[in-house]
Amino acid sequence: MFRQILLVFENEKILSEALVYARRFAKRIDSTVTLLIIVPMSFAGRTAITPKRNTIRNIELRMGKRLSESLQPFIQEGIEVNSALRIGNPAQEMLKFLADRPPFQSIIWGSGHDLPDKGRGSRRHWISQVMGSLECPLLTVSRKETE
């Protein structure tokens, strides 16, 4: 069976423990891994497009380096790995990304040990807004207990 894991990051917040967890999990269930960085950016309003293009280009260069660094350990361990960058409304970009691919078996939140705030209404974090639409479990990397 072809299995896939999605490791989601917000901005440049890449938790090293999440990368390790995803590698171990992928080896355990014999799956591929996709690293997805989502960068929030608003395209609303009447702003000139040229500054946005320059900002997007800078984001692509910066995130490309981060993704490349993050991919290397997977490749070294023989795990098939892909990467993607999405810029825009995070909740919308996440759902569009998922709709465009075969289902993942698990999604791992890679930007922290816990899911971000679980506020109410429109103040909720975008990952909390899409949780109910996911077709698979959303996992977090637990903290190691200190002895």
PDB file of C-alpha atoms in Angstrom:
ATOM      1  CA  MET A   1       0.000   0.000   0.000  1.00  0.00           C
ATOM      2  CA  PHE A   2       1.260   3.474  -0.874  1.00  0.00           C
ATOM      3  CA  ARG A   3       1.299   5.589   2.276  1.00  0.00           C
ATOM      4  CA  GLN A   4       1.980   9.276   2.659  1.00  0.00           C
ATOM      5  CA  ILE A   5       2.688  11.579   5.580  1.00  0.00           C
ATOM      6  CA  LEU A   6       2.315  15.350   5.404  1.00  0.00           C
ATOM      7  CA  LEU A   7       4.520  17.481   7.649  1.00  0.00           C
ATOM      8  CA  VAL A   8       3.118  21.028   7.861  1.00  0.00           C
ATOM      9  CA  PHE A   9       5.092  24.088   8.900  1.00  0.00           C
ATOM     10  CA  GLU A  10       3.992  27.660   9.397  1.00  0.00           C
ATOM     11  CA  ASN A  11       6.415  30.338   8.171  1.00  0.00           C
ATOM     12  CA  GLU A  12       9.958  29.509   9.197  1.00  0.00           C
ATOM     13  CA  LYS A  13       8.942  27.689  12.381  1.00  0.00           C
ATOM     14  CA  ILE A  14      10.473  24.269  11.769  1.00  0.00           C
ATOM     15  CA  LEU A  15      10.607  22.108  14.874  1.00  0.00           C
ATOM     16  CA  SER A  16      13.619  19.782  14.578  1.00  0.00           C
ATOM     17  CA  GLU A  17      11.851  17.146  16.686  1.00  0.00           C
ATOM     18  CA  ALA A  18       9.043  17.077  14.112  1.00  0.00           C
ATOM     19  CA  LEU A  19      11.535  16.275  11.352  1.00  0.00           C
ATOM     20  CA  VAL A  20      12.980  13.418  13.418  1.00  0.00           C
ATOM     21  CA  TYR A  21       9.493  12.158  14.327  1.00  0.00           C
ATOM     22  CA  ALA A  22       8.385  12.225  10.668  1.00  0.00           C
ATOM     23  CA  ARG A  23      11.488  10.291   9.554  1.00  0.00           C
ATOM     24  CA  ARG A  24      10.994   7.609  12.197  1.00  0.00           C
ATOM     25  CA  PHE A  25       7.263   7.379  11.511  1.00  0.00           C
ATOM     26  CA  ALA A  26       7.862   7.125   7.745  1.00  0.00           C
ATOM     27  CA  LYS A  27      10.332   4.285   8.225  1.00  0.00           C
ATOM     28  CA  ARG A  28       7.964   2.496  10.603  1.00  0.00           C
ATOM     29  CA  ILE A  29       4.979   2.562   8.225  1.00  0.00           C
ATOM     30  CA  ASP A  30       7.034   2.557   4.997  1.00  0.00           C
ATOM     31  CA  SER A  31       5.702   5.831   3.635  1.00  0.00           C
ATOM     32  CA  THR A  32       6.759   8.882   1.696  1.00  0.00           C
ATOM     33  CA  VAL A  33       6.860  12.288   3.354  1.00  0.00           C
ATOM     34  CA  THR A  34       5.818  15.668   2.003  1.00  0.00           C
ATOM     35  CA  LEU A  35       7.061  18.816   3.720  1.00  0.00           C
ATOM     36  CA  LEU A  36       4.692  21.745   3.312  1.00  0.00           C
ATOM     37  CA  ILE A  37       5.533  25.275   4.403  1.00  0.00           C
ATOM     38  CA  ILE A  38       2.598  27.674   4.484  1.00  0.00           C
ATOM     39  CA  VAL A  39       3.396  31.379   4.633  1.00  0.00           C
ATOM     40  CA  PRO A  40       0.469  33.680   5.472  1.00  0.00           C
ATOM     41  CA  MET A  41       0.064  36.635   3.119  1.00  0.00           C
ATOM     42  CA  SER A  42      -2.941  38.777   2.349  1.00  0.00           C
ATOM     43  CA  PHE A  43      -3.683  39.709  -1.230  1.00  0.00           C
ATOM     44  CA  ALA A  44      -6.711  41.819  -0.316  1.00  0.00           C
ATOM     45  CA  GLY A  45      -6.807  45.545  -0.824  1.00  0.00           C
ATOM     46  CA  ARG A  46      -5.454  47.833  -3.467  1.00  0.00           C
ATOM     47  CA  THR A  47      -1.744  47.442  -3.029  1.00  0.00           C
ATOM     48  CA  ALA A  48       0.666  47.514  -5.934  1.00  0.00           C
ATOM     49  CA  ILE A  49       1.606  44.072  -7.208  1.00  0.00           C
ATOM     50  CA  THR A  50       5.338  44.800  -7.659  1.00  0.00           C
ATOM     51  CA  PRO A  51       6.173  44.908  -3.920  1.00  0.00           C
ATOM     52  CA  LYS A  52       4.202  41.659  -3.449  1.00  0.00           C
ATOM     53  CA  ARG A  53       6.181  40.014  -6.265  1.00  0.00           C
ATOM     54  CA  ASN A  54       9.455  41.011  -4.639  1.00  0.00           C
ATOM     55  CA  THR A  55       8.254  39.783  -1.251  1.00  0.00           C
ATOM     56  CA  ILE A  56       7.084  36.485  -2.744  1.00  0.00           C
ATOM     57  CA  ARG A  57      10.401  36.014  -4.554  1.00  0.00           C
ATOM     58  CA  ASN A  58      12.301  36.607  -1.295  1.00  0.00           C
ATOM     59  CA  ILE A  59      10.043  34.173   0.566  1.00  0.00           C
ATOM     60  CA  GLU A  60      10.555  31.534  -2.139  1.00  0.00           C
ATOM     61  CA  LEU A  61      14.348  31.872  -1.934  1.00  0.00           C
ATOM     62  CA  ARG A  62      14.435  31.781   1.868  1.00  0.00           C
ATOM     63  CA  MET A  63      11.983  28.897   2.207  1.00  0.00           C
ATOM     64  CA  GLY A  64      13.670  26.982  -0.604  1.00  0.00           C
ATOM     65  CA  LYS A  65      16.879  26.942   1.429  1.00  0.00           C
ATOM     66  CA  ARG A  66      15.019  25.856   4.582  1.00  0.00           C
ATOM     67  CA  LEU A  67      13.224  23.071   2.711  1.00  0.00           C
ATOM     68  CA  SER A  68      16.444  21.895   1.087  1.00  0.00           C
ATOM     69  CA  GLU A  69      18.149  21.666   4.488  1.00  0.00           C
ATOM     70  CA  SER A  70      15.160  19.808   5.934  1.00  0.00           C
ATOM     71  CA  LEU A  71      14.999  17.308   3.044  1.00  0.00           C
ATOM     72  CA  GLN A  72      18.591  16.085   3.320  1.00  0.00           C
ATOM     73  CA  PRO A  73      18.202  13.771   6.359  1.00  0.00           C
ATOM     74  CA  PHE A  74      15.194  12.069   4.712  1.00  0.00           C
ATOM     75  CA  ILE A  75      17.150  11.502   1.505  1.00  0.00           C
ATOM     76  CA  GLN A  76      20.157  10.187   3.443  1.00  0.00           C
ATOM     77  CA  GLU A  77      17.915   7.640   5.174  1.00  0.00           C
ATOM     78  CA  GLY A  78      16.405   6.510   1.866  1.00  0.00           C
ATOM     79  CA  ILE A  79      12.962   7.983   2.506  1.00  0.00           C
ATOM     80  CA  GLU A  80      11.142   9.369  -0.512  1.00  0.00           C
ATOM     81  CA  VAL A  81      10.430  13.011   0.256  1.00  0.00           C
ATOM     82  CA  ASN A  82       8.720  15.899  -1.519  1.00  0.00           C
ATOM     83  CA  SER A  83       8.312  19.525  -0.605  1.00  0.00           C
ATOM     84  CA  ALA A  84       5.950  22.381  -1.316  1.00  0.00           C
ATOM     85  CA  LEU A  85       5.517  26.030  -0.453  1.00  0.00           C
ATOM     86  CA  ARG A  86       2.178  27.814  -0.355  1.00  0.00           C
ATOM     87  CA  ILE A  87       1.703  31.548   0.145  1.00  0.00           C
ATOM     88  CA  GLY A  88      -1.650  33.143   0.950  1.00  0.00           C
ATOM     89  CA  ASN A  89      -4.523  32.492   3.320  1.00  0.00           C
ATOM     90  CA  PRO A  90      -3.185  29.510   5.312  1.00  0.00           C
ATOM     91  CA  ALA A  91      -6.500  27.680   5.809  1.00  0.00           C
ATOM     92  CA  GLN A  92      -7.422  28.028   2.140  1.00  0.00           C
ATOM     93  CA  GLU A  93      -3.938  27.072   0.957  1.00  0.00           C
ATOM     94  CA  MET A  94      -3.936  23.969   3.160  1.00  0.00           C
ATOM     95  CA  LEU A  95      -7.319  22.798   1.868  1.00  0.00           C
ATOM     96  CA  LYS A  96      -6.365  23.477  -1.767  1.00  0.00           C
ATOM     97  CA  PHE A  97      -3.125  21.562  -1.269  1.00  0.00           C
ATOM     98  CA  LEU A  98      -4.958  18.570   0.213  1.00  0.00           C
ATOM     99  CA  ALA A  99      -7.645  18.610  -2.482  1.00  0.00           C
ATOM    100  CA  ASP A 100      -5.003  18.398  -5.193  1.00  0.00           C
ATOM    101  CA  ARG A 101      -3.413  15.151  -3.934  1.00  0.00           C
ATOM    102  CA  PRO A 102      -4.248  11.597  -2.930  1.00  0.00           C
ATOM    103  CA  PRO A 103      -5.152  11.337   0.765  1.00  0.00           C
ATOM    104  CA  PHE A 104      -2.441  11.369   3.399  1.00  0.00           C
ATOM    105  CA  GLN A 105      -2.469   8.767   6.166  1.00  0.00           C
ATOM    106  CA  SER A 106      -1.313  11.312   8.744  1.00  0.00           C
ATOM    107  CA  ILE A 107      -0.606  15.009   9.009  1.00  0.00           C
ATOM    108  CA  ILE A 108       2.021  16.189  11.485  1.00  0.00           C
ATOM    109  CA  TRP A 109       2.083  19.750  12.837  1.00  0.00           C
ATOM    110  CA  GLY A 110       5.757  20.655  12.555  1.00  0.00           C
ATOM    111  CA  SER A 111       5.832  24.172  13.989  1.00  0.00           C
ATOM    112  CA  GLY A 112       5.492  23.391  17.668  1.00  0.00           C
ATOM    113  CA  HIS A 113       4.985  20.725  20.293  1.00  0.00           C
ATOM    114  CA  ASP A 114       1.337  21.666  20.651  1.00  0.00           C
ATOM    115  CA  LEU A 115      -1.278  22.922  18.257  1.00  0.00           C
ATOM    116  CA  PRO A 116      -1.585  26.702  18.321  1.00  0.00           C
ATOM    117  CA  ASP A 117      -4.334  28.389  20.339  1.00  0.00           C
ATOM    118  CA  LYS A 118      -7.762  26.913  20.121  1.00  0.00           C
ATOM    119  CA  GLY A 119      -9.644  30.201  20.393  1.00  0.00           C
ATOM    120  CA  ARG A 120     -13.190  30.690  19.214  1.00  0.00           C
ATOM    121  CA  GLY A 121     -14.669  31.937  15.968  1.00  0.00           C
ATOM    122  CA  SER A 122     -12.545  33.859  13.517  1.00  0.00           C
ATOM    123  CA  ARG A 123      -9.783  34.326  16.110  1.00  0.00           C
ATOM    124  CA  ARG A 124      -8.916  30.637  16.011  1.00  0.00           C
ATOM    125  CA  HIS A 125      -5.616  29.660  14.449  1.00  0.00           C
ATOM    126  CA  TRP A 126      -5.965  28.487  10.849  1.00  0.00           C
ATOM    127  CA  ILE A 127      -4.935  24.890  11.640  1.00  0.00           C
ATOM    128  CA  SER A 128      -7.801  24.715  14.154  1.00  0.00           C
ATOM    129  CA  GLN A 129     -10.158  25.983  11.453  1.00  0.00           C
ATOM    130  CA  VAL A 130      -9.268  23.169   9.026  1.00  0.00           C
ATOM    131  CA  MET A 131      -9.034  20.296  11.546  1.00  0.00           C
ATOM    132  CA  GLY A 132     -12.665  19.316  11.023  1.00  0.00           C
ATOM    133  CA  SER A 133     -12.126  18.992   7.266  1.00  0.00           C
ATOM    134  CA  LEU A 134      -9.170  16.625   7.454  1.00  0.00           C
ATOM    135  CA  GLU A 135      -9.539  13.030   6.293  1.00  0.00           C
ATOM    136  CA  CYS A 136      -6.745  11.751   8.527  1.00  0.00           C
ATOM    137  CA  PRO A 137      -5.340  12.303  12.014  1.00  0.00           C
ATOM    138  CA  LEU A 138      -3.504  15.530  12.835  1.00  0.00           C
ATOM    139  CA  LEU A 139      -0.542  14.645  15.043  1.00  0.00           C
ATOM    140  CA  THR A 140       1.730  16.756  17.205  1.00  0.00           C
ATOM    141  CA  VAL A 141       5.180  15.972  18.522  1.00  0.00           C
ATOM    142  CA  SER A 142       5.009  15.508  22.267  1.00  0.00           C
ATOM    143  CA  ARG A 143       7.638  16.918  24.554  1.00  0.00           C
ATOM    144  CA  LYS A 144      10.047  14.501  26.137  1.00  0.00           C
ATOM    145  CA  GLU A 145       9.509  14.241  29.860  1.00  0.00           C
ATOM    146  CA  THR A 146      12.468  15.314  31.951  1.00  0.00           C
ATOM    147  CA  GLU A 147      13.582  12.969  34.659  1.00  0.00           C
TER     148      GLU A 147
END
